[in-house]
mmCIF file of C-alpha atoms and ligand atoms in Angstrom:
data_model
loop_
_atom_site.group_PDB
_atom_site.id
_atom_site.type_symbol
_atom_site.label_atom_id
_atom_site.label_comp_id
_atom_site.label_asym_id
_atom_site.label_seq_id
_atom_site.Cartn_x
_atom_site.Cartn_y
_atom_site.Cartn_z
ATOM 1 C CA MET L 13 20.542 20.397 6.515
ATOM 2 C CA ASN L 14 17.804 17.954 5.660
ATOM 3 C CA ARG L 15 14.573 19.565 6.877
ATOM 4 C CA PHE L 16 11.343 17.590 7.044
ATOM 5 C CA SER L 17 8.008 17.720 8.823
ATOM 6 C CA TYR L 18 6.848 14.761 10.938
ATOM 7 C CA THR L 19 3.350 13.386 11.297
ATOM 8 C CA ARG L 20 1.789 10.283 12.853
ATOM 9 C CA ALA L 21 -0.984 8.126 11.496
ATOM 10 C CA SER L 22 -3.255 5.842 13.464
ATOM 11 C CA ALA L 23 -5.195 4.232 10.560
ATOM 12 C CA VAL L 24 -4.135 2.965 7.175
ATOM 13 C CA PRO L 25 -6.312 5.354 5.098
ATOM 14 C CA GLN L 26 -5.037 8.283 7.175
ATOM 15 C CA ALA L 27 -1.419 7.205 6.551
ATOM 16 C CA ILE L 28 -2.044 6.937 2.818
ATOM 17 C CA ASP L 29 -3.675 10.398 2.763
ATOM 18 C CA GLN L 30 -0.767 11.931 4.732
ATOM 19 C CA HIS L 31 1.722 10.313 2.411
ATOM 20 C CA ARG L 32 -0.106 11.655 -0.629
ATOM 21 C CA SER L 33 0.063 15.190 0.729
ATOM 22 C CA ASN L 34 3.622 15.568 -0.612
ATOM 23 C CA ALA L 35 5.289 13.870 -3.567
ATOM 24 C CA THR L 36 8.480 13.256 -1.562
ATOM 25 C CA ALA L 37 6.813 12.007 1.630
ATOM 26 C CA ALA L 38 8.133 8.809 3.137
ATOM 27 C CA PHE L 39 6.686 6.319 5.585
ATOM 28 C CA ILE L 40 8.812 5.587 8.582
ATOM 29 C CA ALA L 41 8.488 2.535 10.847
ATOM 30 C CA GLY L 42 11.721 1.023 12.319
ATOM 31 C CA GLY L 43 13.777 3.541 10.308
ATOM 32 C CA THR L 44 16.797 1.244 10.239
ATOM 33 C CA ASN L 45 17.492 2.075 6.575
ATOM 34 C CA LEU L 46 15.642 5.351 6.132
ATOM 35 C CA VAL L 47 17.623 7.118 8.849
ATOM 36 C CA ASP L 48 20.882 6.070 7.140
ATOM 37 C CA LEU L 49 19.543 7.406 3.873
ATOM 38 C CA LEU L 50 18.653 10.755 5.521
ATOM 39 C CA ARG L 51 22.017 11.031 7.271
ATOM 40 C CA GLU L 52 23.971 10.268 4.079
ATOM 41 C CA ASP L 53 21.958 12.819 2.104
ATOM 42 C CA VAL L 54 20.684 10.129 -0.239
ATOM 43 C CA THR L 55 16.996 10.895 0.174
ATOM 44 C CA HIS L 56 15.217 14.103 1.079
ATOM 45 C CA PRO L 57 11.573 13.558 2.073
ATOM 46 C CA ALA L 58 9.707 16.739 2.946
ATOM 47 C CA VAL L 59 7.341 14.747 5.174
ATOM 48 C CA LEU L 60 7.877 11.684 7.325
ATOM 49 C CA VAL L 61 4.730 9.754 8.072
ATOM 50 C CA ASP L 62 5.227 7.670 11.217
ATOM 51 C CA ILE L 63 3.192 4.436 10.787
ATOM 52 C CA ASN L 64 4.167 2.698 14.025
ATOM 53 C CA ARG L 65 0.683 3.126 15.473
ATOM 54 C CA LEU L 66 -1.097 1.355 12.605
ATOM 55 C CA PRO L 67 -2.726 -1.952 13.540
ATOM 56 C CA LEU L 68 -0.364 -4.073 11.440
ATOM 57 C CA ARG L 69 1.462 -6.152 14.105
ATOM 58 C CA GLN L 70 -0.500 -9.400 13.991
ATOM 59 C CA ILE L 71 0.692 -12.815 12.896
ATOM 60 C CA GLU L 72 -2.370 -14.932 12.139
ATOM 61 C CA THR L 73 -3.410 -18.111 10.418
ATOM 62 C CA THR L 74 -5.993 -17.484 7.714
ATOM 63 C CA GLU L 75 -9.029 -19.584 6.963
ATOM 64 C CA SER L 76 -7.158 -21.198 4.068
ATOM 65 C CA GLY L 77 -4.305 -22.212 6.368
ATOM 66 C CA SER L 78 -1.793 -19.665 5.151
ATOM 67 C CA LEU L 79 0.059 -17.412 7.621
ATOM 68 C CA LYS L 80 -0.362 -13.663 7.385
ATOM 69 C CA ILE L 81 2.243 -11.454 8.944
ATOM 70 C CA GLY L 82 1.539 -7.734 9.486
ATOM 71 C CA ALA L 83 3.882 -5.276 7.864
ATOM 72 C CA LEU L 84 4.858 -3.771 11.227
ATOM 73 C CA VAL L 85 5.871 -7.016 12.888
ATOM 74 C CA THR L 86 9.556 -6.709 13.705
ATOM 75 C CA ASN L 87 12.089 -9.089 12.189
ATOM 76 C CA SER L 88 12.806 -10.533 15.688
ATOM 77 C CA ALA L 89 9.094 -11.127 16.377
ATOM 78 C CA VAL L 90 8.800 -13.027 13.094
ATOM 79 C CA ALA L 91 11.873 -15.081 13.640
ATOM 80 C CA TYR L 92 10.899 -16.169 17.165
ATOM 81 C CA ASP L 93 7.166 -16.546 16.520
ATOM 82 C CA ARG L 94 6.063 -20.138 17.356
ATOM 83 C CA ALA L 95 4.018 -20.536 14.194
ATOM 84 C CA VAL L 96 6.852 -19.256 11.988
ATOM 85 C CA ALA L 97 9.418 -21.415 13.738
ATOM 86 C CA ALA L 98 7.214 -24.497 13.390
ATOM 87 C CA ARG L 99 5.815 -23.950 9.888
ATOM 88 C CA TYR L 100 8.408 -21.749 8.108
ATOM 89 C CA PRO L 101 11.784 -22.374 9.740
ATOM 90 C CA LEU L 102 13.462 -21.335 6.494
ATOM 91 C CA LEU L 103 12.138 -17.802 7.033
ATOM 92 C CA ALA L 104 13.294 -17.745 10.680
ATOM 93 C CA LYS L 105 16.766 -18.875 9.701
ATOM 94 C CA ALA L 106 17.121 -16.307 6.926
ATOM 95 C CA ILE L 107 16.041 -13.453 9.219
ATOM 96 C CA LEU L 108 18.498 -14.501 11.914
ATOM 97 C CA ALA L 109 21.297 -14.572 9.358
ATOM 98 C CA GLY L 110 20.773 -10.852 8.745
ATOM 99 C CA ALA L 111 21.757 -7.645 10.517
ATOM 100 C CA SER L 112 22.266 -7.544 14.335
ATOM 101 C CA ALA L 113 19.872 -8.405 17.158
ATOM 102 C CA GLN L 114 19.405 -4.696 17.895
ATOM 103 C CA ILE L 115 18.412 -3.926 14.302
ATOM 104 C CA ARG L 116 16.171 -6.985 14.031
ATOM 105 C CA ASN L 117 14.356 -5.787 17.186
ATOM 106 C CA VAL L 118 13.139 -2.627 15.455
ATOM 107 C CA ALA L 119 13.278 -3.412 11.692
ATOM 108 C CA THR L 120 9.929 -4.341 10.293
ATOM 109 C CA VAL L 121 8.685 -6.787 7.662
ATOM 110 C CA GLY L 122 7.480 -3.980 5.367
ATOM 111 C CA GLY L 123 10.733 -2.047 5.781
ATOM 112 C CA ASN L 124 12.750 -5.147 5.031
ATOM 113 C CA LEU L 125 11.111 -5.474 1.624
ATOM 114 C CA LEU L 126 11.768 -1.772 0.941
ATOM 115 C CA GLN L 127 15.353 -1.506 2.101
ATOM 116 C CA ARG L 128 17.643 -0.090 -0.514
ATOM 117 C CA THR L 129 20.826 -1.412 -2.011
ATOM 118 C CA ARG L 130 24.103 -1.170 -0.137
ATOM 119 C CA CYS L 131 26.085 -0.149 -3.226
ATOM 120 C CA HIS L 132 28.895 2.116 -1.943
ATOM 121 C CA TYR L 133 28.295 4.713 -4.671
ATOM 122 C CA PHE L 134 24.608 4.951 -3.893
ATOM 123 C CA TYR L 135 25.447 6.070 -0.328
ATOM 124 C CA ASP L 136 28.112 8.551 -1.475
ATOM 125 C CA ALA L 137 26.200 11.696 -2.498
ATOM 126 C CA GLY L 138 29.458 13.032 -3.992
ATOM 127 C CA THR L 139 29.467 10.470 -6.792
ATOM 128 C CA PRO L 140 27.108 9.945 -9.727
ATOM 129 C CA CYS L 141 24.556 7.152 -9.364
ATOM 130 C CA ASN L 142 21.607 6.385 -11.630
ATOM 131 C CA LYS L 143 19.653 4.923 -8.747
ATOM 132 C CA ARG L 144 20.070 8.058 -6.590
ATOM 133 C CA GLU L 145 20.011 10.603 -9.431
ATOM 134 C CA PRO L 146 18.703 9.178 -12.723
ATOM 135 C CA GLY L 147 20.844 9.965 -15.730
ATOM 136 C CA THR L 148 24.072 10.673 -13.869
ATOM 137 C CA GLY L 149 25.760 7.315 -14.623
ATOM 138 C CA CYS L 150 26.803 4.138 -12.832
ATOM 139 C CA PRO L 151 30.399 4.245 -11.566
ATOM 140 C CA ALA L 152 30.093 0.688 -10.269
ATOM 141 C CA LEU L 153 30.143 -0.642 -13.848
ATOM 142 C CA GLU L 154 33.895 0.044 -14.134
ATOM 143 C CA GLY L 155 34.632 0.620 -10.462
ATOM 144 C CA VAL L 156 34.511 -1.246 -7.166
ATOM 145 C CA ASN L 157 31.881 -3.919 -7.800
ATOM 146 C CA ARG L 158 32.715 -6.900 -5.600
ATOM 147 C CA ILE L 159 29.275 -6.818 -3.962
ATOM 148 C CA HIS L 160 27.355 -6.258 -7.144
ATOM 149 C CA ALA L 161 25.007 -8.198 -9.455
ATOM 150 C CA ILE L 162 25.822 -11.085 -11.752
ATOM 151 C CA LEU L 163 22.224 -11.680 -12.910
ATOM 152 C CA GLY L 164 19.526 -9.394 -14.293
ATOM 153 C CA ALA L 165 21.646 -6.217 -14.272
ATOM 154 C CA SER L 166 21.549 -3.455 -16.890
ATOM 155 C CA ASP L 167 24.033 -0.922 -18.240
ATOM 156 C CA GLN L 168 22.259 1.560 -15.924
ATOM 157 C CA CYS L 169 22.692 -0.242 -12.616
ATOM 158 C CA ILE L 170 24.303 -3.438 -11.286
ATOM 159 C CA ALA L 171 23.145 -3.097 -7.678
ATOM 160 C CA VAL L 172 21.779 -5.976 -5.630
ATOM 161 C CA HIS L 173 18.920 -6.206 -3.156
ATOM 162 C CA PRO L 174 20.473 -6.642 0.297
ATOM 163 C CA SER L 175 17.778 -8.574 2.243
ATOM 164 C CA ASP L 176 18.128 -12.065 3.653
ATOM 165 C CA MET L 177 14.445 -12.265 4.653
ATOM 166 C CA CYS L 178 13.327 -11.551 1.102
ATOM 167 C CA VAL L 179 15.325 -14.430 -0.273
ATOM 168 C CA ALA L 180 13.399 -16.805 1.933
ATOM 169 C CA LEU L 181 10.076 -15.141 1.137
ATOM 170 C CA ALA L 182 10.847 -15.613 -2.573
ATOM 171 C CA ALA L 183 11.604 -19.290 -2.066
ATOM 172 C CA LEU L 184 8.419 -19.778 -0.029
ATOM 173 C CA ASP L 185 6.210 -18.157 -2.729
ATOM 174 C CA ALA L 186 4.983 -15.438 -0.405
ATOM 175 C CA SER L 187 2.594 -12.743 -1.532
ATOM 176 C CA VAL L 188 2.534 -9.052 -0.571
ATOM 177 C CA HIS L 189 -0.658 -7.260 0.552
ATOM 178 C CA LEU L 190 -0.907 -3.595 -0.393
ATOM 179 C CA ALA L 191 -3.330 -0.783 0.413
ATOM 180 C CA GLY L 192 -3.684 2.367 -1.698
ATOM 181 C CA LYS L 193 -6.096 5.186 -2.313
ATOM 182 C CA ASP L 194 -8.145 3.004 -4.681
ATOM 183 C CA GLY L 195 -8.303 -0.045 -2.458
ATOM 184 C CA THR L 196 -6.224 -3.121 -1.793
ATOM 185 C CA ARG L 197 -4.373 -5.582 -4.013
ATOM 186 C CA THR L 198 -2.018 -8.516 -3.571
ATOM 187 C CA LEU L 199 1.190 -9.111 -5.514
ATOM 188 C CA PRO L 200 3.057 -12.424 -5.804
ATOM 189 C CA PHE L 201 6.433 -11.881 -4.136
ATOM 190 C CA ALA L 202 8.207 -12.535 -7.424
ATOM 191 C CA ASP L 203 6.484 -9.492 -8.899
ATOM 192 C CA PHE L 204 7.139 -7.105 -6.030
ATOM 193 C CA HIS L 205 10.741 -6.136 -6.694
ATOM 194 C CA ARG L 206 11.989 -5.013 -10.117
ATOM 195 C CA LEU L 207 15.117 -5.481 -12.216
ATOM 196 C CA PRO L 208 16.913 -2.187 -12.859
ATOM 197 C CA GLY L 209 16.430 -1.845 -16.665
ATOM 198 C CA ASP L 210 16.365 1.836 -17.621
ATOM 199 C CA THR L 211 14.787 2.922 -14.331
ATOM 200 C CA PRO L 212 17.054 1.687 -11.533
ATOM 201 C CA ASN L 213 15.730 4.429 -9.289
ATOM 202 C CA ILE L 214 12.524 2.395 -8.950
ATOM 203 C CA ASP L 215 13.137 -0.592 -6.716
ATOM 204 C CA SER L 216 9.674 -2.154 -6.619
ATOM 205 C CA ASN L 217 6.225 -2.233 -8.175
ATOM 206 C CA LEU L 218 4.726 -0.512 -5.128
ATOM 207 C CA ARG L 219 2.735 2.469 -6.375
ATOM 208 C CA ASP L 220 3.362 5.953 -4.956
ATOM 209 C CA ASP L 221 0.101 5.900 -3.036
ATOM 210 C CA GLU L 222 0.482 2.425 -1.637
ATOM 211 C CA LEU L 223 1.522 0.989 1.701
ATOM 212 C CA ILE L 224 2.556 -2.634 2.425
ATOM 213 C CA THR L 225 0.094 -4.028 4.969
ATOM 214 C CA ALA L 226 1.149 -7.684 5.234
ATOM 215 C CA ILE L 227 2.922 -10.620 3.690
ATOM 216 C CA GLU L 228 1.250 -13.964 3.367
ATOM 217 C CA LEU L 229 2.895 -17.379 3.321
ATOM 218 C CA PRO L 230 1.204 -20.356 1.617
ATOM 219 C CA LYS L 231 0.754 -23.631 3.457
ATOM 220 C CA GLN L 232 3.869 -25.319 2.014
ATOM 221 C CA GLY L 233 6.647 -24.308 4.386
ATOM 222 C CA PHE L 234 9.288 -26.949 3.486
ATOM 223 C CA VAL L 235 9.468 -27.807 7.196
ATOM 224 C CA THR L 236 11.398 -31.077 6.748
ATOM 225 C CA HIS L 237 13.868 -30.145 4.009
ATOM 226 C CA HIS L 238 15.061 -26.544 3.922
ATOM 227 C CA ALA L 239 18.260 -24.541 4.278
ATOM 228 C CA TYR L 240 19.506 -20.961 4.145
ATOM 229 C CA VAL L 241 23.184 -20.632 3.300
ATOM 230 C CA LYS L 242 24.817 -17.211 3.349
ATOM 231 C CA VAL L 243 28.398 -16.465 2.372
ATOM 232 C CA ARG L 244 29.735 -13.059 3.370
ATOM 233 C CA ASP L 245 33.037 -11.314 3.888
ATOM 234 C CA ARG L 246 32.851 -11.537 7.716
ATOM 235 C CA ALA L 247 30.966 -13.807 10.035
ATOM 236 C CA SER L 248 28.342 -11.402 11.338
ATOM 237 C CA TYR L 249 26.534 -8.156 10.544
ATOM 238 C CA ALA L 250 27.458 -8.306 6.875
ATOM 239 C CA PHE L 251 25.368 -8.528 3.736
ATOM 240 C CA ALA L 252 25.499 -11.643 1.564
ATOM 241 C CA LEU L 253 27.976 -11.993 -1.259
ATOM 242 C CA VAL L 254 25.784 -14.909 -2.245
ATOM 243 C CA SER L 255 22.997 -16.575 -0.330
ATOM 244 C CA ALA L 256 20.578 -19.368 -1.182
ATOM 245 C CA ALA L 257 17.212 -20.287 0.319
ATOM 246 C CA VAL L 258 16.182 -23.816 -0.647
ATOM 247 C CA GLY L 259 13.142 -25.910 0.103
ATOM 248 C CA VAL L 260 12.788 -29.431 -1.149
ATOM 249 C CA GLU L 261 10.161 -32.189 -1.138
ATOM 250 C CA LEU L 262 11.625 -35.681 -1.565
ATOM 251 C CA ASP L 263 10.308 -39.117 -2.332
ATOM 252 C CA GLY L 264 13.184 -41.253 -1.094
ATOM 253 C CA ASP L 265 16.147 -39.709 -2.906
ATOM 254 C CA THR L 266 14.037 -38.340 -5.744
ATOM 255 C CA ILE L 267 13.157 -34.666 -5.913
ATOM 256 C CA VAL L 268 9.374 -34.166 -6.132
ATOM 257 C CA ASN L 269 9.458 -30.357 -5.821
ATOM 258 C CA ALA L 270 12.206 -27.834 -5.153
ATOM 259 C CA HIS L 271 12.330 -24.071 -4.694
ATOM 260 C CA CYS L 272 15.603 -22.152 -4.744
ATOM 261 C CA ALA L 273 16.073 -18.384 -4.403
ATOM 262 C CA LEU L 274 19.430 -16.617 -4.573
ATOM 263 C CA GLY L 275 20.422 -13.470 -2.697
ATOM 264 C CA GLY L 276 23.287 -11.070 -3.298
ATOM 265 C CA VAL L 277 23.301 -11.700 -7.004
ATOM 266 C CA ALA L 278 20.609 -9.475 -8.536
ATOM 267 C CA HIS L 279 18.366 -6.377 -8.014
ATOM 268 C CA LYS L 280 15.802 -8.786 -6.545
ATOM 269 C CA PRO L 281 15.834 -12.249 -5.002
ATOM 270 C CA TRP L 282 16.585 -14.499 -7.988
ATOM 271 C CA ARG L 283 14.363 -17.473 -8.756
ATOM 272 C CA ASP L 284 14.078 -19.516 -11.941
ATOM 273 C CA THR L 285 11.061 -21.809 -11.939
ATOM 274 C CA VAL L 286 12.087 -23.358 -15.239
ATOM 275 C CA ALA L 287 15.370 -24.498 -13.717
ATOM 276 C CA GLU L 288 13.458 -25.756 -10.663
ATOM 277 C CA ASP L 289 11.024 -27.728 -12.852
ATOM 278 C CA GLY L 290 14.031 -29.490 -14.303
ATOM 279 C CA LEU L 291 14.775 -30.978 -10.895
ATOM 280 C CA ARG L 292 11.493 -32.870 -10.650
ATOM 281 C CA GLY L 293 11.985 -36.607 -10.744
ATOM 282 C CA LYS L 294 15.783 -36.305 -10.486
ATOM 283 C CA ARG L 295 17.990 -37.932 -7.992
ATOM 284 C CA LEU L 296 19.962 -35.471 -5.907
ATOM 285 C CA ASP L 297 23.557 -35.962 -6.967
ATOM 286 C CA ALA L 298 26.473 -33.944 -8.286
ATOM 287 C CA ALA L 299 25.334 -34.127 -11.905
ATOM 288 C CA THR L 300 21.832 -32.928 -11.053
ATOM 289 C CA MET L 301 23.278 -30.029 -9.072
ATOM 290 C CA ARG L 302 25.725 -29.173 -11.841
ATOM 291 C CA ASP L 303 22.945 -29.094 -14.416
ATOM 292 C CA PHE L 304 20.650 -27.090 -12.143
ATOM 293 C CA ALA L 305 23.335 -24.500 -11.392
ATOM 294 C CA ALA L 306 24.159 -24.129 -15.034
ATOM 295 C CA MET L 307 20.493 -23.517 -15.798
ATOM 296 C CA LEU L 308 19.975 -21.167 -12.855
ATOM 297 C CA LEU L 309 23.053 -19.141 -13.685
ATOM 298 C CA ARG L 310 22.698 -19.053 -17.463
ATOM 299 C CA GLY L 311 23.217 -15.472 -18.529
ATOM 300 C CA ALA L 312 25.301 -14.682 -15.432
ATOM 301 C CA HIS L 313 27.868 -11.966 -16.077
ATOM 302 C CA GLY L 314 30.768 -11.010 -13.840
ATOM 303 C CA TYR L 315 32.357 -7.560 -13.641
ATOM 304 C CA ARG L 316 35.855 -6.527 -12.603
ATOM 305 C CA ASP L 317 35.680 -7.648 -8.979
ATOM 306 C CA ASN L 318 32.774 -10.061 -8.733
ATOM 307 C CA ALA L 319 33.137 -12.776 -11.401
ATOM 308 C CA PHE L 320 33.965 -15.154 -8.539
ATOM 309 C CA LYS L 321 30.248 -15.005 -7.569
ATOM 310 C CA ILE L 322 29.276 -17.205 -10.484
ATOM 311 C CA GLU L 323 31.185 -20.223 -9.242
ATOM 312 C CA LEU L 324 30.402 -19.268 -5.644
ATOM 313 C CA ALA L 325 26.672 -19.268 -6.360
ATOM 314 C CA ALA L 326 26.832 -22.762 -7.878
ATOM 315 C CA ARG L 327 28.652 -24.022 -4.786
ATOM 316 C CA VAL L 328 26.259 -22.224 -2.361
ATOM 317 C CA VAL L 329 23.289 -23.778 -4.138
ATOM 318 C CA ALA L 330 24.774 -27.281 -3.962
ATOM 319 C CA ARG L 331 25.615 -26.783 -0.252
ATOM 320 C CA ALA L 332 22.094 -25.535 0.445
ATOM 321 C CA PHE L 333 20.589 -28.617 -1.192
ATOM 322 C CA GLU L 334 22.971 -30.825 0.815
ATOM 323 C CA LEU L 335 21.905 -29.209 4.083
ATOM 324 C CA ALA L 336 18.280 -29.173 3.161
ATOM 325 C CA THR L 337 18.190 -32.896 2.331
ATOM 326 C CA GLN L 338 20.838 -34.044 4.822
ATOM 327 C CA ARG L 339 22.436 -35.884 1.905
ATOM 328 C CA SER L 340 25.969 -35.643 0.582
ATOM 329 C CA ILE L 341 26.176 -34.677 -3.062
ATOM 330 C CA GLU L 342 29.231 -36.567 -4.207
ATOM 331 C CA GLU L 343 30.829 -36.772 -7.601
ATOM 332 C CA THR L 344 30.126 -40.153 -9.131
ATOM 333 C CA ALA L 345 32.219 -41.712 -11.802
ATOM 334 C CA PRO L 346 30.804 -41.253 -15.308
HETATM 335 FE FE1 SF4 W 421 24.114 3.582 -8.464
HETATM 336 FE FE2 SF4 W 421 23.228 1.138 -9.184
HETATM 337 FE FE3 SF4 W 421 25.436 2.037 -10.207
HETATM 338 FE FE4 SF4 W 421 25.398 1.457 -7.638
HETATM 339 S S1 SF4 W 421 25.137 0.007 -9.290
HETATM 340 S S2 SF4 W 421 26.327 3.245 -8.587
HETATM 341 S S3 SF4 W 421 23.273 1.962 -7.118
HETATM 342 S S4 SF4 W 421 23.424 2.951 -10.486
#
């Protein structure tokens, strides 16, 4: 039996205070992941703080021209919002590639950032798992690891972040607005999630007293040239084996600027701005894509069941660039 008390907040400071009342308290909004975690005996909050009444459901253009999306806006509301569809179609496509319509109708932006890995061992309370119970071990290292990480993993955890939306947010250089007991702060999206290291039980750099209040998208939305490619084991309602969110600015056939984030390969959406910088001034062709993939995937490591992801990631990236630019990347004779 997993007993907890339930309370509702109607203002952000009140929610933060209620959350601070107990070290194991958890915020609940859509509950599309948290309820699973409760049912599977993965997490045991003594207090659930319902934040659905907080005024965090707006999508608004800021004075600087960026778009700010409240943390309680549902995934569906984001995907079908006119401003998002017109200015950030990459984000809409990534959201609609994830979950089911029913889940997207209740899952929230903040919850999407905080959803936990789908590692089978993590959800099986009868097995050890460093993420669920630090220090118990990682059976995925030698076990069933088809869905696991090829980049940024550690000998403590090889789990991946499951979100599609977050892959697009990483590619779009979003930022995350947070509120805590000492005030507010904003984190670049790249700094929000963590790699596992020695503390895989900590997924993000959100502090214990903090609440996500919004995400913000900069002006550049890659409206003309963008793509989200997701490869999964079945056609719907499945997490990515590998996905890629790509946005490109072109001058003719020459790349002026390119962003590329990978999903399904690491503990966080994977971006490499050094590799992206190497694309500037290049013509989009097979050689460019081969060099980019080699740079992006340097250090990639496959385990028993998932080494195929390394080649798959290179192909998904090339396909995403093809779709984004509506150009065929063909092998040319040396
Ligand atoms: Fe747990 Fe991470 Fe290992 Fe999965 S990969 S069993 S989540 S420690």
